[in-house]
Amino acid sequence: MDCLREIQGKQAHDPIFIEKMNTSASWRCICVPGPLIVGAGPSGLATAACLKEKGVPSVVLERSNCIASLWQLKTYDRLRLHLPKQFCELPLMAFPTDFPTYPTKQQFVDYLEAYASEFDIKPRFNETVSQAEYDATLGFWRVKSVGVNGKGTEYVCRWLVVATGENAEAVMPEMEGMGEFGGDIRHTSLYKSGEEFRGKRVLVVGCGNSGMEVCLDLCNHNARPSLVVRDTVHVLPREMLGRSTFGLSMWLLKWLPIRFVDRLLLIVSWLMLGDTARIGLDRPRLGPLELKNLSGKTPVLDVGTLANIKSGDIKVCPSIKRLKRHAAEFVNGKTENFDAIILATGYKSNVPSWLKEREMFSEKDGYPRRPFPNGWKGESGLYAVGFTKRGLLGTSMDARRIAEDIERCWKHEAKHRMAFTRSLLQQPSSDSSS
Ligand SMILES: Cc1cc2nc3c(=O)[nH]c(=O)nc-3n(C[C@H](O)[C@H](O)[C@H](O)COP(=O)(O)OP(=O)(O)OC[C@H]3O[C@@H](n4cnc5c(N)ncnc54)[C@H](O)[C@@H]3O)c2cc1C
């Protein structure tokens, strides 16, 4: 531990603060004086920027070859931010004023690229963190990563920030007869556009924002989509009373109790969209905001899908019982033919697969155990950013808090580092005394 603290002390004023501790052909060890951030999505970038602003250098590790890989590599072409831009800004840098209210995916990626460049964030790409463990004897985190060439690196750091996201891995449900189906079955993370499904019968499984939007995209490309709705769902118009539904809800919540706001949202939705239960979309018992707070389940913001369901261009189906050759049998006993299946079945956190720690993060779902707004900080210099189930707003709150917390510690330790350096300088060296 003393040896590492000494290295930290010697590097206190060094802008290039990574030092190789030792090198071998297949394994190397790097000491990181500041925090190590795992993940270069919006959360990792926001944390690195907030730290940078406070004068704390960090290292960012990213498994893919670019920043914001979820947005760049795993989303469909027609995607826009679901929420208005003012709720999706990262700390310290606003969206360009000429961006529309709901920026396109490319605009959002451009903003993130500009953000990384503004704060001089240069992630170490193609490094997948395979294990991270706190070494209580050393008092440091040991983080192992594997590069594309299979070369391993061990990082030793005082602070570890988990920014791998709520959407790290696609959820692929097991369905009876999947091997028999014979057609294309893919997760939405591999869906780009309805173009390649033109004229085809496509079964979309899952009625969250992605499933609904993929159905709309398929309609726009003259495919024939059917939507499997297994559960209840709240569909709200994206805008109501001349404002974004999200913005209006946030504003109303300042003055009114959540149940009252939910009532209001449901009345206006009913007036604008009609009774969604009549088209096969039953609403949950709890209101949309209360449900979001309790379970994290996000209401669907309608961007035109509902009109296509009403017109019959999108068919609503019950749960799948089993798949057959180019067909699906549903729980109501009916069987229909399909050419392809798109699984809009969501994502999950991958934290339990690499973080050897069970106090802060739940092994079950890979989220911090403590509920919002207290899930960002664990023990021994461990932090989580972007696990609030509150999108980019939650990310910004976490990133600011983490940077403030680490800054306090960093400054406190800097005093010790300086005292240590001073004491070294003041000691009469054996050379000068001889
Ligand atoms: C289709 C879609 C639309 C959305 N729209 C909105 C919206 O409009 N507004 C909003 O607020 N939110 C939206 N979200 C939520 C979205 O998750 C967040 O906006 C944002 O991407 C979260 O950022 P993040 O950095 O926490 O996670 P991510 O963007 O997922 O970034 C995590 C990064 O960590 C990397 N990583 C994972 N595991 C490892 C590992 N072991 N080692 C190294 N690197 C690793 C990943 O490659 C990834 O680059 C949307 C999500 C989806 C899927």
PDB file of N, CA and C and ligand atoms in Angstrom, residues 38-44 61-63 69-71 75-76 79 81-83 88 127-129 163-165 167 210 347 350 354 386 391-392, ligand 1:
ATOM      1  N   VAL A  38     -15.505   2.494 -15.537  1.00  0.00           N
ATOM      2  CA  VAL A  38     -15.748   1.393 -16.480  1.00  0.00           C
ATOM      3  C   VAL A  38     -16.974   1.729 -17.318  1.00  0.00           C
ATOM      4  N   GLY A  39     -16.778   1.960 -18.618  1.00  0.00           N
ATOM      5  CA  GLY A  39     -17.884   2.284 -19.520  1.00  0.00           C
ATOM      6  C   GLY A  39     -17.772   3.703 -20.052  1.00  0.00           C
ATOM      7  N   ALA A  40     -17.787   3.854 -21.387  1.00  0.00           N
ATOM      8  CA  ALA A  40     -17.704   5.187 -22.003  1.00  0.00           C
ATOM      9  C   ALA A  40     -19.019   5.565 -22.670  1.00  0.00           C
ATOM     10  N   GLY A  41     -20.123   5.234 -21.997  1.00  0.00           N
ATOM     11  CA  GLY A  41     -21.427   5.722 -22.446  1.00  0.00           C
ATOM     12  C   GLY A  41     -21.635   7.114 -21.841  1.00  0.00           C
ATOM     13  N   PRO A  42     -22.844   7.673 -21.975  1.00  0.00           N
ATOM     14  CA  PRO A  42     -23.098   8.998 -21.403  1.00  0.00           C
ATOM     15  C   PRO A  42     -22.719   9.088 -19.924  1.00  0.00           C
ATOM     16  N   SER A  43     -22.956   8.019 -19.150  1.00  0.00           N
ATOM     17  CA  SER A  43     -22.668   8.067 -17.703  1.00  0.00           C
ATOM     18  C   SER A  43     -21.176   8.162 -17.421  1.00  0.00           C
ATOM     19  N   GLY A  44     -20.390   7.344 -18.113  1.00  0.00           N
ATOM     20  CA  GLY A  44     -18.942   7.381 -17.914  1.00  0.00           C
ATOM     21  C   GLY A  44     -18.369   8.722 -18.342  1.00  0.00           C
ATOM     22  N   LEU A  61     -12.347   3.026 -19.200  1.00  0.00           N
ATOM     23  CA  LEU A  61     -12.184   1.792 -19.987  1.00  0.00           C
ATOM     24  C   LEU A  61     -13.481   1.490 -20.719  1.00  0.00           C
ATOM     25  N   GLU A  62     -13.390   1.107 -21.982  1.00  0.00           N
ATOM     26  CA  GLU A  62     -14.586   0.835 -22.794  1.00  0.00           C
ATOM     27  C   GLU A  62     -14.367  -0.433 -23.621  1.00  0.00           C
ATOM     28  N   ARG A  63     -15.345  -1.339 -23.550  1.00  0.00           N
ATOM     29  CA  ARG A  63     -15.180  -2.628 -24.243  1.00  0.00           C
ATOM     30  C   ARG A  63     -15.285  -2.507 -25.762  1.00  0.00           C
ATOM     31  N   SER A  69     -21.489   3.291 -27.182  1.00  0.00           N
ATOM     32  CA  SER A  69     -21.667   2.162 -28.111  1.00  0.00           C
ATOM     33  C   SER A  69     -23.136   1.723 -28.199  1.00  0.00           C
ATOM     34  N   LEU A  70     -23.890   1.884 -27.109  1.00  0.00           N
ATOM     35  CA  LEU A  70     -25.314   1.517 -27.170  1.00  0.00           C
ATOM     36  C   LEU A  70     -25.999   2.335 -28.267  1.00  0.00           C
ATOM     37  N   TRP A  71     -25.711   3.633 -28.281  1.00  0.00           N
ATOM     38  CA  TRP A  71     -26.365   4.524 -29.248  1.00  0.00           C
ATOM     39  C   TRP A  71     -25.802   4.348 -30.649  1.00  0.00           C
ATOM     40  N   THR A  75     -28.703   0.602 -31.809  1.00  0.00           N
ATOM     41  CA  THR A  75     -30.043   1.195 -31.888  1.00  0.00           C
ATOM     42  C   THR A  75     -30.480   1.355 -33.344  1.00  0.00           C
ATOM     43  N   TYR A  76     -31.783   1.441 -33.524  1.00  0.00           N
ATOM     44  CA  TYR A  76     -32.359   1.528 -34.870  1.00  0.00           C
ATOM     45  C   TYR A  76     -32.214   2.939 -35.449  1.00  0.00           C
ATOM     46  N   LEU A  79     -34.380   6.188 -34.480  1.00  0.00           N
ATOM     47  CA  LEU A  79     -34.427   6.575 -33.061  1.00  0.00           C
ATOM     48  C   LEU A  79     -34.124   8.058 -32.843  1.00  0.00           C
ATOM     49  N   LEU A  81     -34.209  10.888 -29.260  1.00  0.00           N
ATOM     50  CA  LEU A  81     -34.350  10.874 -27.805  1.00  0.00           C
ATOM     51  C   LEU A  81     -35.840  10.782 -27.486  1.00  0.00           C
ATOM     52  N   HIS A  82     -36.190   9.951 -26.509  1.00  0.00           N
ATOM     53  CA  HIS A  82     -37.603   9.817 -26.147  1.00  0.00           C
ATOM     54  C   HIS A  82     -38.081  11.020 -25.340  1.00  0.00           C
ATOM     55  N   LEU A  83     -37.128  11.645 -24.641  1.00  0.00           N
ATOM     56  CA  LEU A  83     -37.483  12.783 -23.788  1.00  0.00           C
ATOM     57  C   LEU A  83     -36.932  14.067 -24.401  1.00  0.00           C
ATOM     58  N   CYS A  88     -32.116  15.645 -21.144  1.00  0.00           N
ATOM     59  CA  CYS A  88     -31.113  14.646 -21.544  1.00  0.00           C
ATOM     60  C   CYS A  88     -29.703  15.226 -21.629  1.00  0.00           C
ATOM     61  N   GLU A 127     -11.270  -2.510 -24.395  1.00  0.00           N
ATOM     62  CA  GLU A 127     -10.831  -3.121 -23.132  1.00  0.00           C
ATOM     63  C   GLU A 127     -12.068  -3.528 -22.345  1.00  0.00           C
ATOM     64  N   THR A 128     -12.309  -4.831 -22.285  1.00  0.00           N
ATOM     65  CA  THR A 128     -13.470  -5.343 -21.559  1.00  0.00           C
ATOM     66  C   THR A 128     -13.064  -5.700 -20.140  1.00  0.00           C
ATOM     67  N   VAL A 129     -13.708  -5.075 -19.180  1.00  0.00           N
ATOM     68  CA  VAL A 129     -13.395  -5.403 -17.785  1.00  0.00           C
ATOM     69  C   VAL A 129     -14.004  -6.760 -17.458  1.00  0.00           C
ATOM     70  N   ALA A 163     -19.899   2.330 -14.656  1.00  0.00           N
ATOM     71  CA  ALA A 163     -20.732   3.093 -15.602  1.00  0.00           C
ATOM     72  C   ALA A 163     -21.080   2.205 -16.797  1.00  0.00           C
ATOM     73  N   THR A 164     -21.340   0.930 -16.505  1.00  0.00           N
ATOM     74  CA  THR A 164     -21.586  -0.029 -17.595  1.00  0.00           C
ATOM     75  C   THR A 164     -23.055  -0.054 -18.034  1.00  0.00           C
ATOM     76  N   GLY A 165     -23.902   0.677 -17.330  1.00  0.00           N
ATOM     77  CA  GLY A 165     -25.259   0.900 -17.815  1.00  0.00           C
ATOM     78  C   GLY A 165     -26.289  -0.162 -17.460  1.00  0.00           C
ATOM     79  N   ASN A 167     -28.294  -1.153 -19.659  1.00  0.00           N
ATOM     80  CA  ASN A 167     -28.579  -1.841 -20.929  1.00  0.00           C
ATOM     81  C   ASN A 167     -27.351  -2.567 -21.478  1.00  0.00           C
ATOM     82  N   SER A 210     -39.342   0.601 -27.347  1.00  0.00           N
ATOM     83  CA  SER A 210     -38.643   0.063 -28.523  1.00  0.00           C
ATOM     84  C   SER A 210     -39.577  -0.791 -29.376  1.00  0.00           C
ATOM     85  N   TYR A 347     -33.113  -5.072 -21.896  1.00  0.00           N
ATOM     86  CA  TYR A 347     -31.690  -5.252 -21.589  1.00  0.00           C
ATOM     87  C   TYR A 347     -31.523  -5.514 -20.099  1.00  0.00           C
ATOM     88  N   ASN A 350     -24.795  -5.933 -16.539  1.00  0.00           N
ATOM     89  CA  ASN A 350     -23.853  -7.071 -16.527  1.00  0.00           C
ATOM     90  C   ASN A 350     -22.914  -7.027 -15.311  1.00  0.00           C
ATOM     91  N   TRP A 354     -18.838  -9.356 -13.548  1.00  0.00           N
ATOM     92  CA  TRP A 354     -17.430  -8.939 -13.422  1.00  0.00           C
ATOM     93  C   TRP A 354     -17.058  -8.300 -12.096  1.00  0.00           C
ATOM     94  N   GLY A 386     -25.614   6.047 -13.365  1.00  0.00           N
ATOM     95  CA  GLY A 386     -26.511   5.616 -14.445  1.00  0.00           C
ATOM     96  C   GLY A 386     -27.328   4.380 -14.140  1.00  0.00           C
ATOM     97  N   GLY A 391     -33.021   7.452 -16.618  1.00  0.00           N
ATOM     98  CA  GLY A 391     -32.385   7.927 -17.839  1.00  0.00           C
ATOM     99  C   GLY A 391     -31.235   8.900 -17.583  1.00  0.00           C
ATOM    100  N   LEU A 392     -31.083   9.833 -18.509  1.00  0.00           N
ATOM    101  CA  LEU A 392     -29.932  10.730 -18.470  1.00  0.00           C
ATOM    102  C   LEU A 392     -30.025  11.778 -17.365  1.00  0.00           C
TER     103      LEU A 392
HETATM  104  C1  LIG B   1     -33.528   2.679 -27.564  1.00  0.00           C
HETATM  105  C2  LIG B   1     -33.205   3.493 -26.343  1.00  0.00           C
HETATM  106  C3  LIG B   1     -33.619   4.824 -26.233  1.00  0.00           C
HETATM  107  C4  LIG B   1     -33.352   5.587 -25.103  1.00  0.00           C
HETATM  108  N1  LIG B   1     -33.767   6.876 -25.038  1.00  0.00           N
HETATM  109  C5  LIG B   1     -33.498   7.605 -23.935  1.00  0.00           C
HETATM  110  C6  LIG B   1     -33.894   8.994 -23.847  1.00  0.00           C
HETATM  111  O1  LIG B   1     -34.481   9.571 -24.755  1.00  0.00           O
HETATM  112  N2  LIG B   1     -33.605   9.682 -22.709  1.00  0.00           N
HETATM  113  C7  LIG B   1     -32.938   9.098 -21.672  1.00  0.00           C
HETATM  114  O2  LIG B   1     -32.696   9.781 -20.660  1.00  0.00           O
HETATM  115  N3  LIG B   1     -32.561   7.799 -21.737  1.00  0.00           N
HETATM  116  C8  LIG B   1     -32.813   7.042 -22.824  1.00  0.00           C
HETATM  117  N4  LIG B   1     -32.419   5.728 -22.887  1.00  0.00           N
HETATM  118  C9  LIG B   1     -31.757   5.119 -21.735  1.00  0.00           C
HETATM  119  C10 LIG B   1     -30.265   4.975 -22.017  1.00  0.00           C
HETATM  120  O3  LIG B   1     -29.865   3.821 -21.397  1.00  0.00           O
HETATM  121  C11 LIG B   1     -29.464   6.155 -21.500  1.00  0.00           C
HETATM  122  O4  LIG B   1     -29.842   7.266 -22.165  1.00  0.00           O
HETATM  123  C12 LIG B   1     -27.946   6.066 -21.672  1.00  0.00           C
HETATM  124  O5  LIG B   1     -27.495   5.375 -22.814  1.00  0.00           O
HETATM  125  C13 LIG B   1     -27.368   5.433 -20.455  1.00  0.00           C
HETATM  126  O6  LIG B   1     -25.995   5.697 -20.484  1.00  0.00           O
HETATM  127  P1  LIG B   1     -24.988   4.793 -19.700  1.00  0.00           P
HETATM  128  O7  LIG B   1     -23.639   5.366 -19.969  1.00  0.00           O
HETATM  129  O8  LIG B   1     -25.423   4.638 -18.297  1.00  0.00           O
HETATM  130  O9  LIG B   1     -25.116   3.348 -20.359  1.00  0.00           O
HETATM  131  P2  LIG B   1     -24.716   2.916 -21.836  1.00  0.00           P
HETATM  132  O10 LIG B   1     -25.082   3.933 -22.818  1.00  0.00           O
HETATM  133  O11 LIG B   1     -25.262   1.538 -22.002  1.00  0.00           O
HETATM  134  O12 LIG B   1     -23.116   2.841 -21.777  1.00  0.00           O
HETATM  135  C14 LIG B   1     -22.421   1.850 -21.024  1.00  0.00           C
HETATM  136  C15 LIG B   1     -21.084   1.580 -21.690  1.00  0.00           C
HETATM  137  O13 LIG B   1     -20.369   0.622 -20.901  1.00  0.00           O
HETATM  138  C16 LIG B   1     -19.696  -0.295 -21.758  1.00  0.00           C
HETATM  139  N5  LIG B   1     -19.464  -1.544 -21.017  1.00  0.00           N
HETATM  140  C17 LIG B   1     -20.385  -2.431 -20.563  1.00  0.00           C
HETATM  141  N6  LIG B   1     -19.781  -3.448 -19.932  1.00  0.00           N
HETATM  142  C18 LIG B   1     -18.441  -3.214 -19.980  1.00  0.00           C
HETATM  143  C19 LIG B   1     -17.286  -3.901 -19.488  1.00  0.00           C
HETATM  144  N7  LIG B   1     -17.399  -5.051 -18.818  1.00  0.00           N
HETATM  145  N8  LIG B   1     -16.068  -3.361 -19.728  1.00  0.00           N
HETATM  146  C20 LIG B   1     -15.927  -2.192 -20.401  1.00  0.00           C
HETATM  147  N9  LIG B   1     -16.988  -1.485 -20.886  1.00  0.00           N
HETATM  148  C21 LIG B   1     -18.232  -1.990 -20.672  1.00  0.00           C
HETATM  149  C22 LIG B   1     -20.681  -0.465 -22.912  1.00  0.00           C
HETATM  150  O14 LIG B   1     -20.032  -0.942 -24.071  1.00  0.00           O
HETATM  151  C23 LIG B   1     -21.238   0.949 -23.075  1.00  0.00           C
HETATM  152  O15 LIG B   1     -20.514   1.709 -24.024  1.00  0.00           O
HETATM  153  C24 LIG B   1     -32.658   4.967 -24.030  1.00  0.00           C
HETATM  154  C25 LIG B   1     -32.247   3.648 -24.118  1.00  0.00           C
HETATM  155  C26 LIG B   1     -32.506   2.907 -25.268  1.00  0.00           C
HETATM  156  C27 LIG B   1     -32.054   1.464 -25.341  1.00  0.00           C
END
